[in-house]
Structures are given as structure tokens and as C-alpha cells.
Coordinates of C-alpha atoms in Angstrom, one line a residue:
Chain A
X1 CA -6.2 1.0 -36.3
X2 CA -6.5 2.6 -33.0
X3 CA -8.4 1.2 -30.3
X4 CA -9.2 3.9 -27.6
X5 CA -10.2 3.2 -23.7
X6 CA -14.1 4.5 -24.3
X7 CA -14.6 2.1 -26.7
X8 CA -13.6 -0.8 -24.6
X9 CA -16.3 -0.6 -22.2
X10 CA -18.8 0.1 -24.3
X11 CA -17.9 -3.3 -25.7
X12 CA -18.0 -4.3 -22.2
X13 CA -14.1 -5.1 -21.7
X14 CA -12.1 -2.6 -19.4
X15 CA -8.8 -1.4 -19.5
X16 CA -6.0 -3.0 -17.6
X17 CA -5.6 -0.2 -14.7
X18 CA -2.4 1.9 -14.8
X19 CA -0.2 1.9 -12.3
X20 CA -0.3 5.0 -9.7
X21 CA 2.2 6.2 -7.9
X22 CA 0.3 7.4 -4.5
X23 CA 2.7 9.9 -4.0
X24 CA 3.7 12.6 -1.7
X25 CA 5.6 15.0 -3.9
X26 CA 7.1 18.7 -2.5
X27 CA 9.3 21.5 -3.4
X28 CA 9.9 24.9 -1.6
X29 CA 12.6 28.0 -2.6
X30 CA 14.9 28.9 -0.7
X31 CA 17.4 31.3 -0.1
X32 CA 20.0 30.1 -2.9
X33 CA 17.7 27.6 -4.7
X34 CA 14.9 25.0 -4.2
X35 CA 14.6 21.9 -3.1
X36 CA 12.1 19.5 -4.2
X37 CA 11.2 16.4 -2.0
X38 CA 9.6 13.0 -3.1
X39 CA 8.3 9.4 -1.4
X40 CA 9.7 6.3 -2.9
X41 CA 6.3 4.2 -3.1
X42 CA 4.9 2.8 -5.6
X43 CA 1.0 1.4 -5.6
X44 CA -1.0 -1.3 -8.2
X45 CA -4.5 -0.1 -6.2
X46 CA -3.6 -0.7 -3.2
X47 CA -0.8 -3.0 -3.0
X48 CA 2.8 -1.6 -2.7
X49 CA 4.8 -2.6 -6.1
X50 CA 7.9 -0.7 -6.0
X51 CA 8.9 0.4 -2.6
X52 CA 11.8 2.5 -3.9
X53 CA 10.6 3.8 -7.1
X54 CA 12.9 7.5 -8.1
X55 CA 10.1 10.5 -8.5
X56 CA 12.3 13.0 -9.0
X57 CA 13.3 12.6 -12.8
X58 CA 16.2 14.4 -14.6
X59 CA 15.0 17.3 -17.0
X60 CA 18.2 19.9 -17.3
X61 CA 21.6 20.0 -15.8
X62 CA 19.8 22.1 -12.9
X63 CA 15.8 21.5 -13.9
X64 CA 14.7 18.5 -11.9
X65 CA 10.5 17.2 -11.7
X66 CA 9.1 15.4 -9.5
X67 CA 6.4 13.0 -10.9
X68 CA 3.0 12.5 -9.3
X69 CA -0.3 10.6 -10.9
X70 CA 0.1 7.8 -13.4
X71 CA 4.0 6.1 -13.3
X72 CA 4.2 5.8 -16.7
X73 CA 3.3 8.8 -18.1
X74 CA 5.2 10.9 -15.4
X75 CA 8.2 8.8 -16.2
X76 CA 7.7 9.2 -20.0
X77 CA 6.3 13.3 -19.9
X78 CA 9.8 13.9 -18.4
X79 CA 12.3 11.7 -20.5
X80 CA 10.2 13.7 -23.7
X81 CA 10.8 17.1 -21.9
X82 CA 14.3 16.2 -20.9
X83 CA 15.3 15.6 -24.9
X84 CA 13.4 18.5 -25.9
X85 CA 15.4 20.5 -23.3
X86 CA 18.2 19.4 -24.9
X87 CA 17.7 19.9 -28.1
X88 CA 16.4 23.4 -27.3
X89 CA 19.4 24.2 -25.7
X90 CA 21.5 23.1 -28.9
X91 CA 19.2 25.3 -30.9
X92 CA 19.1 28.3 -29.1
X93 CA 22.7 28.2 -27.6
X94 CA 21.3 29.0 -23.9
X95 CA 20.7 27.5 -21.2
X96 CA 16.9 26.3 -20.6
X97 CA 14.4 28.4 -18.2
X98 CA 12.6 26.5 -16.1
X99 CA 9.3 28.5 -17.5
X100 CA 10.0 26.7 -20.9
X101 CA 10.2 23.9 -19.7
X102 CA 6.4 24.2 -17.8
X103 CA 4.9 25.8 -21.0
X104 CA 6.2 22.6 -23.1
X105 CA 4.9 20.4 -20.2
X106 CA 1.5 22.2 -20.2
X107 CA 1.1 22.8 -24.2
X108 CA 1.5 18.4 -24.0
X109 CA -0.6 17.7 -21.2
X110 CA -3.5 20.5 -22.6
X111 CA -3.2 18.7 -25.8
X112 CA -3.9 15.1 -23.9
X113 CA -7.0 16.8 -22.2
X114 CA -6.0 15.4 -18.9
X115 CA -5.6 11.8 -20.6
X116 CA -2.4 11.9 -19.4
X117 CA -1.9 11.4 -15.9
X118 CA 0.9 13.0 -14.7
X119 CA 1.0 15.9 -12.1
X120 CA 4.8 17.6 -12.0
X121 CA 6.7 19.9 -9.5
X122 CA 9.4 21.6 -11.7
X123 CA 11.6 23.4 -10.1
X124 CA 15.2 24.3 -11.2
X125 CA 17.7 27.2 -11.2
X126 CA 18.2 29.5 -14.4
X127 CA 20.0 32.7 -15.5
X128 CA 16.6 34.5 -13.7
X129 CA 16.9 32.7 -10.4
X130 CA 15.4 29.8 -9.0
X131 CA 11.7 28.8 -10.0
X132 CA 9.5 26.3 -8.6
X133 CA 6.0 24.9 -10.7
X134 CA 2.9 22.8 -10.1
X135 CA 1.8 21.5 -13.4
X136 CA -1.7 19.7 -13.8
X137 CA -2.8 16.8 -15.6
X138 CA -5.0 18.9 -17.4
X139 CA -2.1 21.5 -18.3
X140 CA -2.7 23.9 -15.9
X141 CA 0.0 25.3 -13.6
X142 CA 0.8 27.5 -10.8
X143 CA 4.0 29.3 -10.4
X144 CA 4.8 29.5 -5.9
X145 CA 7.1 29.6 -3.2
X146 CA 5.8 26.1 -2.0
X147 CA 3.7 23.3 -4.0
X148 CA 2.5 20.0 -3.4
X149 CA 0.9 17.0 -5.4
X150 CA -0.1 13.8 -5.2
X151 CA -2.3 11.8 -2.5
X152 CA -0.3 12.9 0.7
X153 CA -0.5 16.5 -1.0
X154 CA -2.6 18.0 1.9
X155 CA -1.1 16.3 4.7
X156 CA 2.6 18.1 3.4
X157 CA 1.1 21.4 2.6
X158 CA -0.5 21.6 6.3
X159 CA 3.6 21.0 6.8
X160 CA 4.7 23.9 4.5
X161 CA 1.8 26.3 5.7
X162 CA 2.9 26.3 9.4
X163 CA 6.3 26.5 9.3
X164 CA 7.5 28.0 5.8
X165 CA 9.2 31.5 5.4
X166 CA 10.5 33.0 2.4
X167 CA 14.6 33.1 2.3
X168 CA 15.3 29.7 4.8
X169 CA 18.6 28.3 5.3
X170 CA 19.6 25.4 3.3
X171 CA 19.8 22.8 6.4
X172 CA 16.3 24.2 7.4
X173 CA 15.2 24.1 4.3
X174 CA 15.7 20.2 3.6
X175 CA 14.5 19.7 7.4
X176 CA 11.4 21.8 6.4
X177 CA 10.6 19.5 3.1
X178 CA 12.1 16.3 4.7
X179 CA 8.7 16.5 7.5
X180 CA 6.4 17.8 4.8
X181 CA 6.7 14.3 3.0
X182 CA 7.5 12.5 6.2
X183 CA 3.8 14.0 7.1
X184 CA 2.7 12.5 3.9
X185 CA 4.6 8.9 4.5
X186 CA 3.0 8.4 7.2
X187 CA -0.2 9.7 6.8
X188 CA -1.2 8.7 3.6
X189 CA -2.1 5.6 2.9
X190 CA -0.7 6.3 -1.1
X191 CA 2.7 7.1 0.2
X192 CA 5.7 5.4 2.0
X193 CA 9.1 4.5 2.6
X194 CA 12.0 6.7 2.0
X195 CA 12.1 10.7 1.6
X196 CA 14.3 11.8 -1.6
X197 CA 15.3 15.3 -1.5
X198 CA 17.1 17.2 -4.3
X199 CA 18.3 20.4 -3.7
X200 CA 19.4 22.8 -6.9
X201 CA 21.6 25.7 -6.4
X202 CA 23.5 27.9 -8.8
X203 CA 26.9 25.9 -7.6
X204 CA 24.9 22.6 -9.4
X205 CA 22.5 19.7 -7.7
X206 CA 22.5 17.6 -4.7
X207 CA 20.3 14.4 -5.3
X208 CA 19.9 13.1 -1.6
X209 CA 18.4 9.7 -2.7
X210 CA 16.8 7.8 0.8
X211 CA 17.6 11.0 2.8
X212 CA 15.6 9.6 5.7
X213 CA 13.7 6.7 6.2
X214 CA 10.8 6.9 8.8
X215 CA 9.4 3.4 8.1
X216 CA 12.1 0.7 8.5
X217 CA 10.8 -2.8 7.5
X218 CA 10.5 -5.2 10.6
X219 CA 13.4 -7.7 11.9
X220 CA 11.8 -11.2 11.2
X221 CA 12.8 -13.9 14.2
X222 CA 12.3 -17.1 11.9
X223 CA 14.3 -18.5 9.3
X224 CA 12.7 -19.3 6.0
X225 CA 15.0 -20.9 3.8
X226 CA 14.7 -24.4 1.6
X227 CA 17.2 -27.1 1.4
X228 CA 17.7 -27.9 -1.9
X229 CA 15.0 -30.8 -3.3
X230 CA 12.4 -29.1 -1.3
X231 CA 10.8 -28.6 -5.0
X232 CA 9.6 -31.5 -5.8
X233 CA 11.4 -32.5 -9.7
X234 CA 9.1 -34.6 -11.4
X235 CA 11.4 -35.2 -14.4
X236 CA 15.1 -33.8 -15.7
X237 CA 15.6 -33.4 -19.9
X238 CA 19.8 -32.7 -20.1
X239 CA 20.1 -31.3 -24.1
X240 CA 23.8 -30.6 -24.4
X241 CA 24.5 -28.4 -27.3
X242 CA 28.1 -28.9 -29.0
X243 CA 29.3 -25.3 -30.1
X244 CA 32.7 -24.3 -31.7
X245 CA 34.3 -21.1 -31.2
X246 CA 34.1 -19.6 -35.1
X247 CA 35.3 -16.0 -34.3
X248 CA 36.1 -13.8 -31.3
X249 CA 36.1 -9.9 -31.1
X250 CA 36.4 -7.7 -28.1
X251 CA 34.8 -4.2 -28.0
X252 CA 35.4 -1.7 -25.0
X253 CA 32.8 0.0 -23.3
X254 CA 33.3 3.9 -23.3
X255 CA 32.4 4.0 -19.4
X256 CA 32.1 7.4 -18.1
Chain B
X1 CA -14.1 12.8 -25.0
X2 CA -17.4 11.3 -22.6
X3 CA -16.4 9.5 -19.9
X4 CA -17.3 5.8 -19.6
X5 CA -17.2 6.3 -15.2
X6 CA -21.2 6.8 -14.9
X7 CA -21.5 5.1 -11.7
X8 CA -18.7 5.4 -9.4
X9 CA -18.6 2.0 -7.5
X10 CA -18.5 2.3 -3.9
X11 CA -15.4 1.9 -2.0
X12 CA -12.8 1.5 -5.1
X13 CA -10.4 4.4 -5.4
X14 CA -11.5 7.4 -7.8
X15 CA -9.0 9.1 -9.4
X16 CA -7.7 12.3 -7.7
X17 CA -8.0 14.7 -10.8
X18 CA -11.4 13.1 -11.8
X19 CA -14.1 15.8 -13.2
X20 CA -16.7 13.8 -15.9
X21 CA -19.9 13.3 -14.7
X22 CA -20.6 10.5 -12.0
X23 CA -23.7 9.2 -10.4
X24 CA -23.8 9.1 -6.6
X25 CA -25.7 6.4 -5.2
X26 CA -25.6 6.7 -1.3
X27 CA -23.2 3.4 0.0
X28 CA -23.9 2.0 3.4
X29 CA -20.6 0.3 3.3
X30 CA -17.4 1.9 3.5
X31 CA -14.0 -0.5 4.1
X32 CA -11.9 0.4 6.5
X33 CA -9.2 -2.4 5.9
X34 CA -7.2 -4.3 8.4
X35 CA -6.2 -8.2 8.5
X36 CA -6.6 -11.0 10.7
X37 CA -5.2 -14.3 11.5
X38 CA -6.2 -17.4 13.2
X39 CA -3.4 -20.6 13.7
X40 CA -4.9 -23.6 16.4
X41 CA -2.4 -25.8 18.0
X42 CA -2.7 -28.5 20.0
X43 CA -3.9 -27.0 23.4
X44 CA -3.7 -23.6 22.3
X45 CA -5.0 -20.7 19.8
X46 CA -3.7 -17.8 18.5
X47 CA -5.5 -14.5 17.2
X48 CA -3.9 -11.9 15.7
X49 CA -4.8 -8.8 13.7
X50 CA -3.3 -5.5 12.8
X51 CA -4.2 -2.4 14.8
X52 CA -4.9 0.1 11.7
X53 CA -8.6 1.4 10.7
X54 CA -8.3 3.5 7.5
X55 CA -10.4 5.0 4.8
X56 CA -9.7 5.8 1.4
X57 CA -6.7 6.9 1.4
X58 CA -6.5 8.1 5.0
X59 CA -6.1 6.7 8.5
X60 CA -8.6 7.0 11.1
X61 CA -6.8 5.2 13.7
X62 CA -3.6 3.7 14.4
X63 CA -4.5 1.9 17.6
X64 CA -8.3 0.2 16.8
X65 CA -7.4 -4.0 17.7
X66 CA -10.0 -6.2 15.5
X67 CA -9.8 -9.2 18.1
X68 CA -12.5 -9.2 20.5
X69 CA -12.6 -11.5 23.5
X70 CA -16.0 -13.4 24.1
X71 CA -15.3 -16.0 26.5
X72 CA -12.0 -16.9 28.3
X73 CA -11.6 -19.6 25.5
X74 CA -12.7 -17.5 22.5
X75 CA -11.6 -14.5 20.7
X76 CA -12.9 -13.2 17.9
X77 CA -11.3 -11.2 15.0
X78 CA -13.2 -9.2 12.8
X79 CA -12.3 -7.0 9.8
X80 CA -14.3 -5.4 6.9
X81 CA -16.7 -2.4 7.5
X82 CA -16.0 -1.0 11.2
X83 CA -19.4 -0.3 12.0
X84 CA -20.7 -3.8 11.4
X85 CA -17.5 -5.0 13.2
X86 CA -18.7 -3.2 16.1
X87 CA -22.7 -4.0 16.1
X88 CA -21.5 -7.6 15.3
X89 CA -19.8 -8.2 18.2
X90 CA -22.2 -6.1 20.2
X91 CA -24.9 -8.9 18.9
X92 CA -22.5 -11.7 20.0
X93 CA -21.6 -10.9 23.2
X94 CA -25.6 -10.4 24.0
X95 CA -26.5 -13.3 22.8
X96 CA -24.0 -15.1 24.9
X97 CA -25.5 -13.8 27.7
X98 CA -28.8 -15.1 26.4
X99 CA -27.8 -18.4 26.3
X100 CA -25.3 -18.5 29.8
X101 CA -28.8 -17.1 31.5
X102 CA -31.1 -19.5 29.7
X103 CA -28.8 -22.7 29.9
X104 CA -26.0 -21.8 32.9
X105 CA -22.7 -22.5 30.8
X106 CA -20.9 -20.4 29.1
X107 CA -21.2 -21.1 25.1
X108 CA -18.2 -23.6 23.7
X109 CA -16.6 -22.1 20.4
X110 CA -18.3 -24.7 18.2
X111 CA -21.2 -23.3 19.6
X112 CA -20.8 -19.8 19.1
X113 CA -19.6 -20.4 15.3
X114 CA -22.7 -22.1 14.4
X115 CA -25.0 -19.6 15.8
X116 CA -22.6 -16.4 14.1
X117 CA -23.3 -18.3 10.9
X118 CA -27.2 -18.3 11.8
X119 CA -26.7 -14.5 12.8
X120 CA -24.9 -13.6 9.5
X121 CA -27.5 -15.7 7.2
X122 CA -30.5 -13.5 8.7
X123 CA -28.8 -11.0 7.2
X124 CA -28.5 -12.4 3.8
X125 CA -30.0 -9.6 1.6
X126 CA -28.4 -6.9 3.4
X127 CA -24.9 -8.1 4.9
X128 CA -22.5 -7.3 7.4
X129 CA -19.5 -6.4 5.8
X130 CA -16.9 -8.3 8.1
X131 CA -15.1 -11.1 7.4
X132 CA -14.6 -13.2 10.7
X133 CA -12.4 -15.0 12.4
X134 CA -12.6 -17.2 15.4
X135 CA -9.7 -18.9 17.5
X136 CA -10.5 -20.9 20.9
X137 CA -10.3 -23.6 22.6
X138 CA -12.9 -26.8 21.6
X139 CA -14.8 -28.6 24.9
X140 CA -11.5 -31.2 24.9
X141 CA -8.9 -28.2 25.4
X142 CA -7.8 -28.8 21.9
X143 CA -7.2 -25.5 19.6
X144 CA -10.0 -25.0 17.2
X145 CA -10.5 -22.1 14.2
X146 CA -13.4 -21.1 12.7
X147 CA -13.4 -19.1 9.4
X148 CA -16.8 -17.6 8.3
X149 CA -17.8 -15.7 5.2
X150 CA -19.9 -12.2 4.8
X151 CA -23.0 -14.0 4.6
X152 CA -22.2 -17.3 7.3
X153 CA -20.6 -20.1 5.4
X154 CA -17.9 -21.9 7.6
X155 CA -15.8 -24.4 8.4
X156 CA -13.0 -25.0 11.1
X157 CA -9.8 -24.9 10.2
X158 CA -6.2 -25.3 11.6
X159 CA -5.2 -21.8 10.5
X160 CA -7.2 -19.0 8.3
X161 CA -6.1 -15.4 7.5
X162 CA -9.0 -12.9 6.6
X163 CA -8.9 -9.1 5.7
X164 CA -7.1 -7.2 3.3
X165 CA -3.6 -8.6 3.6
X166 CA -5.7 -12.0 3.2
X167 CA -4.5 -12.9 -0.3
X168 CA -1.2 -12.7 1.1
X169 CA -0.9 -14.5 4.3
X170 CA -2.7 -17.9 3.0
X171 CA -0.2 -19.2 0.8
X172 CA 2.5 -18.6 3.1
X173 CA 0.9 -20.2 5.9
X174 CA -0.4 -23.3 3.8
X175 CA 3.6 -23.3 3.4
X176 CA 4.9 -23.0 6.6
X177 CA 1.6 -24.4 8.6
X178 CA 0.6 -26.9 5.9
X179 CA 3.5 -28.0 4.3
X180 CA 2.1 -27.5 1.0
X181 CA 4.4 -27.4 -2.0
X182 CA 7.2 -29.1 -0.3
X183 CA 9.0 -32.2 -0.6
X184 CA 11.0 -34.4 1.8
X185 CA 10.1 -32.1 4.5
X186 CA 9.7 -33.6 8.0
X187 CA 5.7 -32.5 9.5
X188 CA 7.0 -31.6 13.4
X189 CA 3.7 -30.4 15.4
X190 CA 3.4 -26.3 15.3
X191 CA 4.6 -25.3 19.0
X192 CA 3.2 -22.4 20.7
X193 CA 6.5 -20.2 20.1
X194 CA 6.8 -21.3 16.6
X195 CA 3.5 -20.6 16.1
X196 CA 3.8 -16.6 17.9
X197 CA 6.7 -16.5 16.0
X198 CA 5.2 -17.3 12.7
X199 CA 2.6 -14.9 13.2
X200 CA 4.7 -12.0 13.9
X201 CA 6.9 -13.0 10.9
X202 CA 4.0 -13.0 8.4
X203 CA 2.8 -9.6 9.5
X204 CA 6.0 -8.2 9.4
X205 CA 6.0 -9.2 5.1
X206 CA 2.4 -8.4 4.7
X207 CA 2.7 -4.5 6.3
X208 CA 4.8 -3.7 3.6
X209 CA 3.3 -4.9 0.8
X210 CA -0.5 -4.0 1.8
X211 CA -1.2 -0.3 2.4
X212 CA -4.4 -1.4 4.6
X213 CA -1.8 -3.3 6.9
X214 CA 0.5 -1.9 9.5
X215 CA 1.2 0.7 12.6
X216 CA 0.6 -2.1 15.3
X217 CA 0.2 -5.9 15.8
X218 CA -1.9 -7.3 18.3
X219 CA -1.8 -11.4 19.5
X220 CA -4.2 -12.9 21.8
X221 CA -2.7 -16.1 22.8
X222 CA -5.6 -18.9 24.3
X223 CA -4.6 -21.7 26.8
X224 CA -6.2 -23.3 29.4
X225 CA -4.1 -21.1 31.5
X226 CA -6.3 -18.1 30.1
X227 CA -5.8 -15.3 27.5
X228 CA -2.3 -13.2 27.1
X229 CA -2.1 -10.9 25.2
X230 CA 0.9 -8.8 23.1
X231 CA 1.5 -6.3 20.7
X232 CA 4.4 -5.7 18.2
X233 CA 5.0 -2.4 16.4
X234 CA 4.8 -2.7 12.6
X235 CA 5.5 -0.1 9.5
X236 CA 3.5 3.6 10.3
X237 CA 3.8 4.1 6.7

């Protein structure tokens, strides 16, 4: 028996709201890749909840997305995509293209009619080059040097519109995208703390997790700590439980 | 699949990829966050709010102080919808000079709370959107709060934090201030550095959990001695 949101409010209840992420998400190519750029903030309306959430999720050995819209379904579009990748890849023999990977991220979200929340930049190096995507919640997607999503998407793409050129240098690159979403950390209201870059070349990936952090949080002068029996205890029930050692076995942990 | 959204309600967030069908209604309103916080001590008050004006998602201004000064013993901080922030305190300060012309003193903050509670009650069925604070100084030098609702309730208080970071601040201060929820602890009198400090502290912890709360932090600081004033950065983000 399903129960779908419309027919909540009509009975008059409403859906617990899903947790956004804000978001100022960003990717550009360059001359030997692209690099894609993401906030670490994470908003319940308008109340930070994570302040260093990841939004650039794994997809393929050099296929990364970042994750704008709805946490949960950005977090969960990409683990599907990253197992379908994979078993792709096992099926075919080949490495994946970053276009599959959009036209199975757009066939979903099309197929969710925009239920789905999540707006992606994919971007990723394959046998054809390096490709960067936009991908809509609705399943639509644009294929460009330079995208942005999110709620501090315009203040980044004002960013990426003065100062992008086709064929940058990696270090001017990454400054490029580090002030697009810097732009959007500070101006938007969605967005905040660190700036994650990854950068994807045909040598492999560079995940630069808290690359910069324009907003450090503020020295406090006080000291706020409790001596114990601050909390008041009111009453103290001490159940001992008498166990005996029956059998012991020791299993190592493949750690790799 | 029809959309359940109808009628948008003012001021809450839409989504950003939102396309069903929604009724506008013009909104007088709009919220343009910010916090503020009163704490009275013996022979002093403190006001302090954030320096940020926002809306929606976006800032308007990272330097726009919600305390006002009205007298040399009473500040006032406002938060809520800007522009009845502004013709508030435009409404205040003339009737202050109503009554300093009519009765030759200057209006004590008891005073001017009960007649901001008469001004926000005439406006019962069409309020102004601000949620007030005042801090001063009572006629025996003591430090006096008064913490008002949209439409005029009030009631003095030690301390009182109002705004969007509001939900926030209390508990910690009926903590700290109060010494609520604690046990064995000894009650030593707030001093005015503690009480700065404090201040500071709890805007520090509330810019970065409230979006609507950050860039700058402004105190006005009332003694007998007159008003100082300071301002601490906080988070731009």
C-alpha cells in the first residue's frame, strides 16, 4: 500500500520537509581535464545541519558528480549510477563515458517527473576526452565548458562568465572555480563553509577536500564547561549482569 | 501528477525548480532576518544584534545594525520586516519628542515600553512585523529589559533574545544567565565583562548555525557613564 505526498494534504497532513542542501555547485574544462567545485553546507530550511557535508560523490574511477537539490536523493541518484557504472563496465568490458552516465541519470530523473530532487554536474574524463554536464531534476541536461547549480548558482556563474577561457592552466583553473563557489559561500545565504575542488585528469583524480575555507568559525573568550554533578541525578538503578565467556573467535578485517 | 502548492505562503522558501501552478497573493511582509539580544545587570544594559539584512536567499546588506538609540539610557533593537523596523523607530523617536516637549523630561525606559506596546496594539489587525527589544537603564540606575511581541505584549526581563537566531540563544542564556538546569552551581551576579563576553560568545555559536545570522556584531553597552558602543566580525558565509 503506497501512500503518496498528494494525498497527504488533501487529508490535511503534510509531509515532513526534505532536507536541501543550499548548495553552490561548479565545474569548468580545462586544458587536461575538469574540475568540479562544491560548498560543504548543509540546510533543514534555514538552519545549517551539516556544515561539512561531501557534494561531490564518487561515480567512476575518473567520473565524479556533484550533488545539488534534495540531500537524499542526490546522495542516492549517484550511489544507483555509481553501481550501474560498474556493472556496465563488467558488461561491456570498457571503460564508462561520461555521456552514459548523464543519459542513465536523465532516463531516471525523466522517469521521476522531477519528483526527484537532485540537480548534478557530471564531469569526468573518458577515452573521448574530458566532458562536463548539467543534469535537471526534471531530466534535462546541458552538455558546456562551464555549469553551475544550486542556490549560489548565479552568484558563481557571474564568476565563470568574467573570467573563464577555454584551455586554462590547471593552478588557474582551481583558482578560477575555487572564487566561483567562494562567490557563492559568501553570497548566498544556501551555501557556506569550505570549497571542495576535484580535479580529473587522464593521469587519475585529485579530491581537494576543504581546499579553502573563507568562513572560519569565531574564537569564543568564555569557558563553558560543567563539573561533573552539575546534572542534577534524581535516582541511580546499578543492574549487574553475570556473563561467562562460552566461546571466543577472532576474524581479521581485509583492510585495504 | 497535480500539485498540492496552490497558494504559495509568503516568505517560506519555494523550491528552486518549482513549475505547478501557484496563486500569487501580493504580501506586504517580507523577512529580512537578523537577531537581537538584551542582558540587564545591575547598573548596566547591554544590546546587541547582528549587522546582516537578507532576503530569500540573498543578502541586501552586510552592515544594517538593528539597535537604535532613543535616549542616552535606552536603545532599542528591532528585527523582523525592515521597513516596519525603520517606520517603527521613526514613530518612537517622534513621539519622544512629543512627550519631552509636552512634559520637559526625557521619557524613562518603563515609560517608553508601555507606550511601544500601546503603539503596536493600534496596529492589531495589520501588524508591524518586528519583534522588539529594549535594554536601558530604569529611573534608579538599575539595568532593565523589555521584550515585546508583534502585536505589544510585554514584560521586563533580565535577559531576552529576539529574531531569527531567537530559538537558539534563549536556552543558552537561561543557562548561563539563569542558571537553569544546573545543580550545585554557585549564582555570582553577571559583571559587565562577563556579561560582553557572553554576548559575543553566543553570537559566535548562533552565526553558524542560522543562515539569517552573521557578517557583523554590534553591542551597545548602557551606564550611567553613557552609551559605548563595539562591533565584532562574525561568519560572511
Amino acid at each position: 500500500y503506497e501512500i503518496l505526498e498528494c494525498s497527504l494534504s488533501e487529508s490535511g497532513y503534510k509531509a515532513p520537509s526534505a532536507r536541501k542542501t543550499g548548495t553552490t555547485i561548479a565545474g569548468i574544462v580545462y586544458k587536461d581535464g575538469v574540475i568540479l567545485g562544491a560548498d560543504t553546507r548543509a540546510t533543514d530550511d534555514m538552519v545549517v545541519a551539516d556544515k561539512n557535508c561531501m557534494k561531490i560523490h564518487y561515480i567512476a574511477p575518473k567520473i565524479y558528480c556533484c550533488g545539488a537539490g534534495v540531500a537524499a536523493d542526490a546522495e542516492i541518484t549517484t550511489q544507483i549510477m555509481a553501481s550501474n557504472v560498474e556493472l556496465h563496465m563488467l558488461n561491456t568490458g570498457r571503460p564508462p563515458l561520461v555521456a552514459m552516465v548523464t543519459r542513465q541519470l536523465k532516463q531516471m530523473l525523466f522517469r521521476y517527473q522531477g519528483h526527484v530532487g537532485s540537480s548534478l554536474i557530471v564531469g569526468g574524463v573518458d577515452v573521448n576526452g574530458a566532458h562536463l554536464y548539467s543534469v535537471y531534476p526534471h531530466g534535462s541536461y546541458d552538455k558546456l565548458p562551464f555549469v553551475t547549480m544550486g542556490s549560489g548558482a548565479a552568484a558563481a556563474v557571474s564568476v565563470f562568465e568574467d573570467r573563464f577561457k577555454p584551455n586554462m592552466g590547471l593552478e588557474k583553473a582551481k583558482q578560477l572555480v575555487r572564487d566561483a563557489i567562494t562567490a557563492g559561500i559568501l553570497c548566498d545565504l544556501g551555501s557556506g563553509s569550505n570549497v571542495d575542488l576535484c580535479v580529473i585528469t587522464e593521469a587519475g583524480v585529485e579530491y581537494l577536500r576543504a581546499y579553502d575555507t573563507p568562513a572560519k568559525k569565531g574564537k569564543r573568550e568564555g569557558q563553558y564547561r560543567y563539573e561533573p554533578g552539575t546534572t542534577a541525578v534524581l535516582t541511580k538503578t546499578v543492574t549487574p549482569f553475570s556473563l561467562d565467556v562460552v566461546d571466543e573467535s577472532v576474524q581479521f578485517m581485509n583492510r585495504e | 501528477m497535480l500539485s498540492s502548492n496552490a497558494f504559495v505562503d509568503p516568505g517560506k522558501m519555494k523550491d528552486y525548480h518549482y513549475t505547478g501552478p501557484v496563486e500569487h497573493r501580493f504580501s506586504p511582509y517580507s523577512f529580512n532576518g537578523g537577531t537581537v539580544l538584551a542582558v540587564a545587570g545591575e547598573d548596566f544594559a547591554i544590546v546587541a544584534s547582528d549587522t546582516r539584512l537578507s532576503e530569500g536567499y540573498s543578502i541586501h546588506s552586510r552592515d544594517s545594525p538593528k539597535c537604535y538609540k532613543l535616549t542616552d539610557t535606552t536603545v532599542i533593537g528591532c528585527s523582523g520586516f525592515h521597513g516596519d523596523c525603520l517606520t517603527l523607530t521613526k514613530i518612537i523617536d517622534a513621539r519622544l519628542k512629543m512627550y519631552k516637549h509636552s512634559n520637559n523630561k526625557t521619557m524613562t525606559s518603563g515609560a517608553i515600553a508601555a507606550m511601544l506596546s500601546t503603539i503596536l496594539y493600534g496596529r492589531r489587525f495589520f501588524p508591524y512585523y518586528v519583534y522588539n527589544i529594549i535594554g536601558g537603564l530604569d529611573e534608579h540606575g538599575k539595568g532593565a529589559v523589555y521584550s515585546f511581541d508583534p502585536v505589544g505584549s510585554y514584560q521586563r526581563d533580565t535577559y531576552k533574545a529576539g529574531g531569527s537566531a531567537s530559538a537558539m540563544l534563549q536556552p543558552l542564556l537561561d543557562n548561563q544567565i539563569g542558571f537553569k538546569n544546573m545543580e550545585g552551581v554557585q549564582h555570582v551576579p553577571l559583571t559587565q565583562d562577563k556579561a560582553v563576553q557572553l554576548v559575543k560568545d553566543v553570537f559566535i555559536s548562533a552565526a553558524e548555525r542560522d543562515v539569517y545570522t552573521g557578517d557583523a556584531l554590534r553591542v551597545c553597552i548602557i551606564t550611567k557613564e553613557g552609551i559605548s558602543e563595539q562591533t565584532v566580525p562574525l561568519r560572511k558565509d
